[in-house]
Coordinates of C-alpha atoms in Angstrom, one line a residue:
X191 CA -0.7 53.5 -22.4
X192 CA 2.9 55.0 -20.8
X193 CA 5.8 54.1 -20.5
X194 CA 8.1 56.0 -18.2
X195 CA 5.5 58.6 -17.9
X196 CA 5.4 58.9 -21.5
X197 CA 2.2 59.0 -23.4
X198 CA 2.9 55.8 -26.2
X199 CA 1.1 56.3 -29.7
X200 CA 2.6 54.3 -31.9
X201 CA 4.6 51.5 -32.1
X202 CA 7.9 53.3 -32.4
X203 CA 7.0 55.0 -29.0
X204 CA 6.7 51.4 -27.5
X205 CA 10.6 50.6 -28.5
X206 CA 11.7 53.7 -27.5
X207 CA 10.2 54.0 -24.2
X208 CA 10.0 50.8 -23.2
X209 CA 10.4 49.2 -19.3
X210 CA 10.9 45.5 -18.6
X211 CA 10.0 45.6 -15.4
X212 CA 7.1 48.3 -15.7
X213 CA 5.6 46.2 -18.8
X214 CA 5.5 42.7 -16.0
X215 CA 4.0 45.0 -13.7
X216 CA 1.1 46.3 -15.9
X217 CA 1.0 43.4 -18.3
X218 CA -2.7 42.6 -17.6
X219 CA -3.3 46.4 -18.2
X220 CA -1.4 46.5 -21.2
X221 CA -2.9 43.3 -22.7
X222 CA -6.5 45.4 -22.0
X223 CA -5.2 48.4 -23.9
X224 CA -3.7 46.1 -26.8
X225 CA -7.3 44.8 -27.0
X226 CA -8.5 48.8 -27.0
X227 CA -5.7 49.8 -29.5
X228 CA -6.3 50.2 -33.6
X229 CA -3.3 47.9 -34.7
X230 CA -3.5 49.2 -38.0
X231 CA -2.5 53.4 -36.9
X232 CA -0.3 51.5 -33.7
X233 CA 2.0 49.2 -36.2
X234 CA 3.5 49.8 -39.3
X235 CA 2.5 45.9 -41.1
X236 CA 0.6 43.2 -40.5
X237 CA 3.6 41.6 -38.9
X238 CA 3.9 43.7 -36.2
X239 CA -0.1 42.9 -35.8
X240 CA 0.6 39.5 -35.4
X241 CA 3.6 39.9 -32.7
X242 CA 1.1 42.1 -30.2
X243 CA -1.9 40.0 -31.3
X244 CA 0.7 37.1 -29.7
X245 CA 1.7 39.2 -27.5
X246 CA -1.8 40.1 -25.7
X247 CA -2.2 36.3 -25.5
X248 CA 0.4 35.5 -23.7
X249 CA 0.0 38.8 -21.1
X250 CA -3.8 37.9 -20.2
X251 CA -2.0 34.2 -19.6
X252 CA -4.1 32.5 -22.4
X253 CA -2.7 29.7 -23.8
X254 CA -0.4 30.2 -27.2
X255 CA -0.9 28.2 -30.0
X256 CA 2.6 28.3 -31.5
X257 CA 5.8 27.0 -31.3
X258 CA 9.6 27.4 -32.0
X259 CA 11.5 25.2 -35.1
X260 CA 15.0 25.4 -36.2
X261 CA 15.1 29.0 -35.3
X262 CA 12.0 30.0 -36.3
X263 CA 8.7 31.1 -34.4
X264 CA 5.2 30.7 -35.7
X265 CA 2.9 33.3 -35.6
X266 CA -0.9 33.1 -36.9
X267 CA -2.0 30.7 -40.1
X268 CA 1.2 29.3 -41.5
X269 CA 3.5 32.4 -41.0
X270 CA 7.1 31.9 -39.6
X271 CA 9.1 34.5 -38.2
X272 CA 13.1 33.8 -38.0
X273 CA 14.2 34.7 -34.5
X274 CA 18.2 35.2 -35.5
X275 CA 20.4 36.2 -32.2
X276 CA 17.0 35.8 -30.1
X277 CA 16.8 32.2 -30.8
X278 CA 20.7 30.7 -28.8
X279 CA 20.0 33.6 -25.8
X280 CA 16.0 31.9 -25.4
X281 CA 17.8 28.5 -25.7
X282 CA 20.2 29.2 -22.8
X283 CA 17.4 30.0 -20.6
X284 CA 14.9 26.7 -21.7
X285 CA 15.6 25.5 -18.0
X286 CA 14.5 28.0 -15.6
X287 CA 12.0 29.7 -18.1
X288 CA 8.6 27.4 -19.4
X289 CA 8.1 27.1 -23.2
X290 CA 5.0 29.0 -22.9
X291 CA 7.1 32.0 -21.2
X292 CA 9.7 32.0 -23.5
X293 CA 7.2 32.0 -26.7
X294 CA 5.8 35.2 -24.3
X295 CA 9.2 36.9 -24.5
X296 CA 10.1 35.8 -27.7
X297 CA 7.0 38.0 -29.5
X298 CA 7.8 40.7 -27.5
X299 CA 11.7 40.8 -28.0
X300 CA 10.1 40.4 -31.8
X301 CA 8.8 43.7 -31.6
X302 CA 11.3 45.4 -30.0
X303 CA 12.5 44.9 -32.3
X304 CA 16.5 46.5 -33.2
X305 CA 15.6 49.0 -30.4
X306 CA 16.8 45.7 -27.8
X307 CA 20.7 44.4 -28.0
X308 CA 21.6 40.7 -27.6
X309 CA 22.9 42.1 -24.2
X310 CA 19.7 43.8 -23.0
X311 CA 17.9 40.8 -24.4
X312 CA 19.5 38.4 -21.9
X313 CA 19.0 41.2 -19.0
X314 CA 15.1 40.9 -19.9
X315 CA 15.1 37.7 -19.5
X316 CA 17.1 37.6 -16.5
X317 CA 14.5 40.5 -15.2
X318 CA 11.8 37.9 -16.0
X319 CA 12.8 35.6 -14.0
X320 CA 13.1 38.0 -10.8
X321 CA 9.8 39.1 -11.4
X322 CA 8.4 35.7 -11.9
X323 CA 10.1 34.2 -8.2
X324 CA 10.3 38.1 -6.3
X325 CA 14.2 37.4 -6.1
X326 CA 15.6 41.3 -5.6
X327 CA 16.7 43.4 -8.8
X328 CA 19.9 44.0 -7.7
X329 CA 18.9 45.8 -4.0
X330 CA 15.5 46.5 -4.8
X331 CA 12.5 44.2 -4.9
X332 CA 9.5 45.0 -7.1
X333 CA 6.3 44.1 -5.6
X334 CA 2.9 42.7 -7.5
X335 CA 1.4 40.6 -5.1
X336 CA 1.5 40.2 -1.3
X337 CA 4.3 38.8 -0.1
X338 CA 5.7 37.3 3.3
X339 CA 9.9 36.5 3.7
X340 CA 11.2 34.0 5.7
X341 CA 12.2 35.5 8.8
X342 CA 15.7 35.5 9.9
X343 CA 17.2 35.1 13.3
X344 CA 18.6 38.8 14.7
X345 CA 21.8 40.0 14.0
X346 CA 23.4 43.6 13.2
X347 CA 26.3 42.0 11.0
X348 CA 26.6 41.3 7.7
X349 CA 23.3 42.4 7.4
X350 CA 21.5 43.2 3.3
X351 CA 19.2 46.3 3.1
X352 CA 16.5 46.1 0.1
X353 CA 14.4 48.5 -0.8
X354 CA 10.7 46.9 -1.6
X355 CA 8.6 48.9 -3.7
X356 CA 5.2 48.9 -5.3
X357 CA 5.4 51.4 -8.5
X358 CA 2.0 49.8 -10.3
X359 CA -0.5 47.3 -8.7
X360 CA -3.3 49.3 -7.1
X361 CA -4.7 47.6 -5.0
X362 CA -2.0 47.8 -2.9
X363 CA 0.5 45.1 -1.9
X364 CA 1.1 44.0 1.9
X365 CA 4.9 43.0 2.9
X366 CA 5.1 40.6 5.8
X367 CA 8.2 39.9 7.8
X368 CA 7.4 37.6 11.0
X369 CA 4.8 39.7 12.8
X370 CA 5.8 43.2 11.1
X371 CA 3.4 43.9 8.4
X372 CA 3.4 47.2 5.9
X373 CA 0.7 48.0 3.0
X374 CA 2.6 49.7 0.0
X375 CA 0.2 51.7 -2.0
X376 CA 1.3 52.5 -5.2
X377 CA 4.5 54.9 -5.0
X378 CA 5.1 53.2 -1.6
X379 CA 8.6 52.0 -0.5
X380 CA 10.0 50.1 2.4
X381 CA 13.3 48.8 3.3
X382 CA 13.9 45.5 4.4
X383 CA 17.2 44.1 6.1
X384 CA 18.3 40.9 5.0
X385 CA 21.0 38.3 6.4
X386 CA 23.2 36.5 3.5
X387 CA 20.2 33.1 3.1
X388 CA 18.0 36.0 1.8
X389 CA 16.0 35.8 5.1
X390 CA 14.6 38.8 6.3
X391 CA 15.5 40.3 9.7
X392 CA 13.1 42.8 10.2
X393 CA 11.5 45.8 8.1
X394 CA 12.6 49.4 9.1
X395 CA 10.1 52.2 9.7
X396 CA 9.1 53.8 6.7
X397 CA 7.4 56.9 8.0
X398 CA 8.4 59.2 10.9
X399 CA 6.5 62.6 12.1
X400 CA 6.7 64.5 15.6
X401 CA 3.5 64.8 18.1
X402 CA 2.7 68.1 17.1
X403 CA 3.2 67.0 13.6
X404 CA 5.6 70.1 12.7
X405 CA 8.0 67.5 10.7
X406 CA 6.9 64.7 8.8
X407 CA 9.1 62.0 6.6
X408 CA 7.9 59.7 4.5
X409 CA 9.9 56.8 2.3
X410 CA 8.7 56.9 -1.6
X411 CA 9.7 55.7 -4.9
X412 CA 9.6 57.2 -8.0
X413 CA 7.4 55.1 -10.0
X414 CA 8.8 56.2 -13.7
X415 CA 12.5 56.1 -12.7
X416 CA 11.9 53.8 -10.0
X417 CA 14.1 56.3 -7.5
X418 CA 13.4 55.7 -3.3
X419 CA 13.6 58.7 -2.1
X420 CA 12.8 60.2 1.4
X421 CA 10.0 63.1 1.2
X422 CA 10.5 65.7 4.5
X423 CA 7.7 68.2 4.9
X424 CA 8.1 70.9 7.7
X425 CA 4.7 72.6 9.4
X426 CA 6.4 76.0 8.8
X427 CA 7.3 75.4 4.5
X428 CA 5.5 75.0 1.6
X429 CA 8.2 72.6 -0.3
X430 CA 9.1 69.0 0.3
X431 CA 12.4 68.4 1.0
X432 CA 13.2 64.5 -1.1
X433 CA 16.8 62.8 -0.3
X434 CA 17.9 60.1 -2.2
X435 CA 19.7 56.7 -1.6
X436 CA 18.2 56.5 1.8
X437 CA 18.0 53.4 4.0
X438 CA 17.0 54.8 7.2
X439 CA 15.2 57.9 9.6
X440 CA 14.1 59.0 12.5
X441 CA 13.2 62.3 13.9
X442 CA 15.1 63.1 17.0
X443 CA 13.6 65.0 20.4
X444 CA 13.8 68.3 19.3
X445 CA 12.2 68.1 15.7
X446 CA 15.8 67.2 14.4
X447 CA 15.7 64.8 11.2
X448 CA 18.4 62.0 10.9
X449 CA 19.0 60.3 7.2
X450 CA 20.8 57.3 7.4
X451 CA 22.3 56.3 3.7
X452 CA 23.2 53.2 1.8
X453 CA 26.5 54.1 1.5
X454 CA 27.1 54.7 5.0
X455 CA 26.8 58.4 4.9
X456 CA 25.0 59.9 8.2
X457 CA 23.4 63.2 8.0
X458 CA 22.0 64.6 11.5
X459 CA 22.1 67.5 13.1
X460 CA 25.1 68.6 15.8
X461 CA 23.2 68.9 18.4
X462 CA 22.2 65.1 18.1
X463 CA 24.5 64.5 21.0
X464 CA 23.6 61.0 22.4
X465 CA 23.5 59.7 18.8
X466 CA 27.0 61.4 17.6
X467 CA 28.3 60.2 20.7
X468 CA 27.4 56.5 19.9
X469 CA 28.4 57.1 16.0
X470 CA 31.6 57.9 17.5
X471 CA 31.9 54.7 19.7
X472 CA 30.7 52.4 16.9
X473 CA 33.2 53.4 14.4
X474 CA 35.9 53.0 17.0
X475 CA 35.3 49.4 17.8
X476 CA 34.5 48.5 14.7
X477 CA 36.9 49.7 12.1
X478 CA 36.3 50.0 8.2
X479 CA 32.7 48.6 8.6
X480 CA 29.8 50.3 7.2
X481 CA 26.8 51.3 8.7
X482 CA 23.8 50.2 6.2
X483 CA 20.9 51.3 8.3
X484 CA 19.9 52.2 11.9
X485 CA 16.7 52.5 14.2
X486 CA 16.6 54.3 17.3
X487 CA 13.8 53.0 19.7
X488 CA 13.2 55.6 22.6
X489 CA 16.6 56.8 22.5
X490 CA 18.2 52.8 21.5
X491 CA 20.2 52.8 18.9
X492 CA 20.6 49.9 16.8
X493 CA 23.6 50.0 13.9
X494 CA 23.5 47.2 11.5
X495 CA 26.4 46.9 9.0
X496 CA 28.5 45.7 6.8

C-alpha cells in the first residue's frame, strides 16, 4: 500500500502520508490490501482494528451495520466511539452526503486520527463530494470512470480551462466531449475548456510530434503530487524536457515548440513570426485579457481567454 509514493507499514505511515483524493481513487484496492494486512503489527489497539475493519466495509461498498447517537458512532458488538469536533462538521454535511457515506468518512477521519484538523476535515468532505459527482477540484478534474460533458456552444470568451487527469484507475478512463473522444491511461492528462454552466467547449490536443518525429510533446500528470506537466523529447537528446502549468502546445513548421500557460504566459520561439504577429494583434484589441489556451490548426490560430 502507498501513499504519495511512499511505501505505508504501519498505521502511523497511513496518517502521515495520507491523500483524500488518492485514497477515493484506490479505495477498492485499498479495501483489498486492508483484507491482506495483519491488523495487529498495522494498528496499535483493537480500536484502531475496528475503525479499518469499518473502514474496509464501507470502501468495498458493503453495507455498514452501525449508526451515529448523540455524538457517538458504533463500532463492532456494543462498542461506542465519541466522535467530538467530527460529529457538528458530519452534521453540516447530512444533506448532500448519505448516512451510509458519512458513517464511511466518519471511521476513516476516526483513524486519522489528530493527524486531520477540523479544517482539513471539512475539505475531505468537501473532496468527497467532488469525487462522488466529478465536479472539478479547483481547475482539475480527477477521473475514475468514463465520463462524457455536456457540450457547450463555441465561444473564445470567458472561456474555463481544466485539466482532467487519470492518476490511478487502470484500466484507463475515456473523456468525451461532443464527438472529441481521449483515453487517459494512468499518468494521462488532458485539458478541457469550459464556458461559465460548466459545459464543455471542446478538449485541446494533448499530444503533438513532427513528421519526422525529431520533437515529440506529450501532456502528463504526476500521479503522487498530482502536477500536469508537458514532457518534450528531442530526436537529437537523451533528457526530457517537462514544463509546468501548461494549458496548451503545438509544434510549429520548423520543429519550433510553443507552450501556452495558464497564466497567460507564451513561450515560443522568435522566429514564430505568423504567430507573434497575431499575439501582437490580439493583445491590442483586446486589452487586459488573458490568453488561457490556444490551438493552431494549419496555421489558424484560435486565442480563448479570459
Amino acid at each position: 500500500m502507498k501513499f504519495q509514493g511512499v511505501e505505508i507499514l504501519r498505521i502511523t505511515d497511513f496518517r502521515r502520508f495520507f491523500d483524500m483524493e488518492e485514497f477515493l481513487v484506490n479505495s477498492k484496492q485499498y479495501a483489498e490490501m486492508f483484507q491482506e494486512t495483519d491488523l495487529e503489527l498495522f494498528c496499535n489497539n483493537m480500536l484502531e482494528g475496528q475503525l479499518i475493519s469499518q473502514l474496509r466495509a464501507w470502501c468495498s461498498g458493503k453495507q455498514l451495520n452501525a449508526t451515529f447517537n448523540d455524538g457517538q458512532i458504533s463500532l463492532i458488538g456494543d462498542t461506542w466511539m465519541p466522535l467530538g469536533n467530527l460529529a457538528p462538521i458530519l452534521n453540516d454535511f447530512r444533506e448532500i452526503i448519505s448516512y451510509k457515506d458519512r458513517l464511511g468518512l466518519a471511521y476513516l477521519f476516526l483513524l486519522l486520527k489528530d493527524a486531520w484538523t477540523p479544517e482539513m476535515i471539512r475539505k475531505g468532505c468537501e473532496t468527497f463530494l467532488c469525487f462522488k459527482s466529478d465536479k472539478p477540484m479547483g481547475d482539475t478534474i480527477s477521473l475514475h470512470h468514463d465520463i462524457e460533458f455536456p457540450l457547450g456552444k463555441p465561444q473564445v470568451s470567458n472561456v474555463i480551462s481544466r485539466y482532467l487527469i487519470n492518476i490511478g484507475y487502470r484500466d484507463g478512463v475515456k473523456v468525451k466531449c461532443g464527438s472529441n473522444v481521449v483515453k487517459l491511461e494512468i499518468g494521462d492528462c488532458v485539458v478541457g475548456l469550459f464556458n461559465e454552466a460548466d459545459e464543455c467547449i471542446c478538449l485541446l490536443p494533448n499530444r503533438a510530434c513532427t513528421e519526422d518525429n525529431s520533437v515529440k510533446m506529450r501532456m502528463k500528470v504526476d500521479v503522487t503530487s498530482k502536477q500536469p506537466y508537458v514532457e518534450i523529447f528531442r530526436k537529437d537528446s537523451d533528457k526530457a524536457i517537462c514544463i509546468k502549468d501548461v494549458s496548451s502546445f503545438w509544434i510549429e513548421p520548423g520543429g519550433y515548440v510553443v507552450v501556452f500557460k495558464k497564466d497567460g504566459f507564451v513561450d515560443y520561439d522568435s522566429r514564430c513570426y505568423s504567430l507573434k504577429m497575431r499575439l501582437s494583434k490580439f493583445n491590442q484589441t483586446n486589452p487586459g485579457k488573458t490568453i488561457v489556451a490556444a490551438v493552431n490548426n494549419d496555421g489558424f490560430y484560435t486565442f480563448y481567454y479570459k
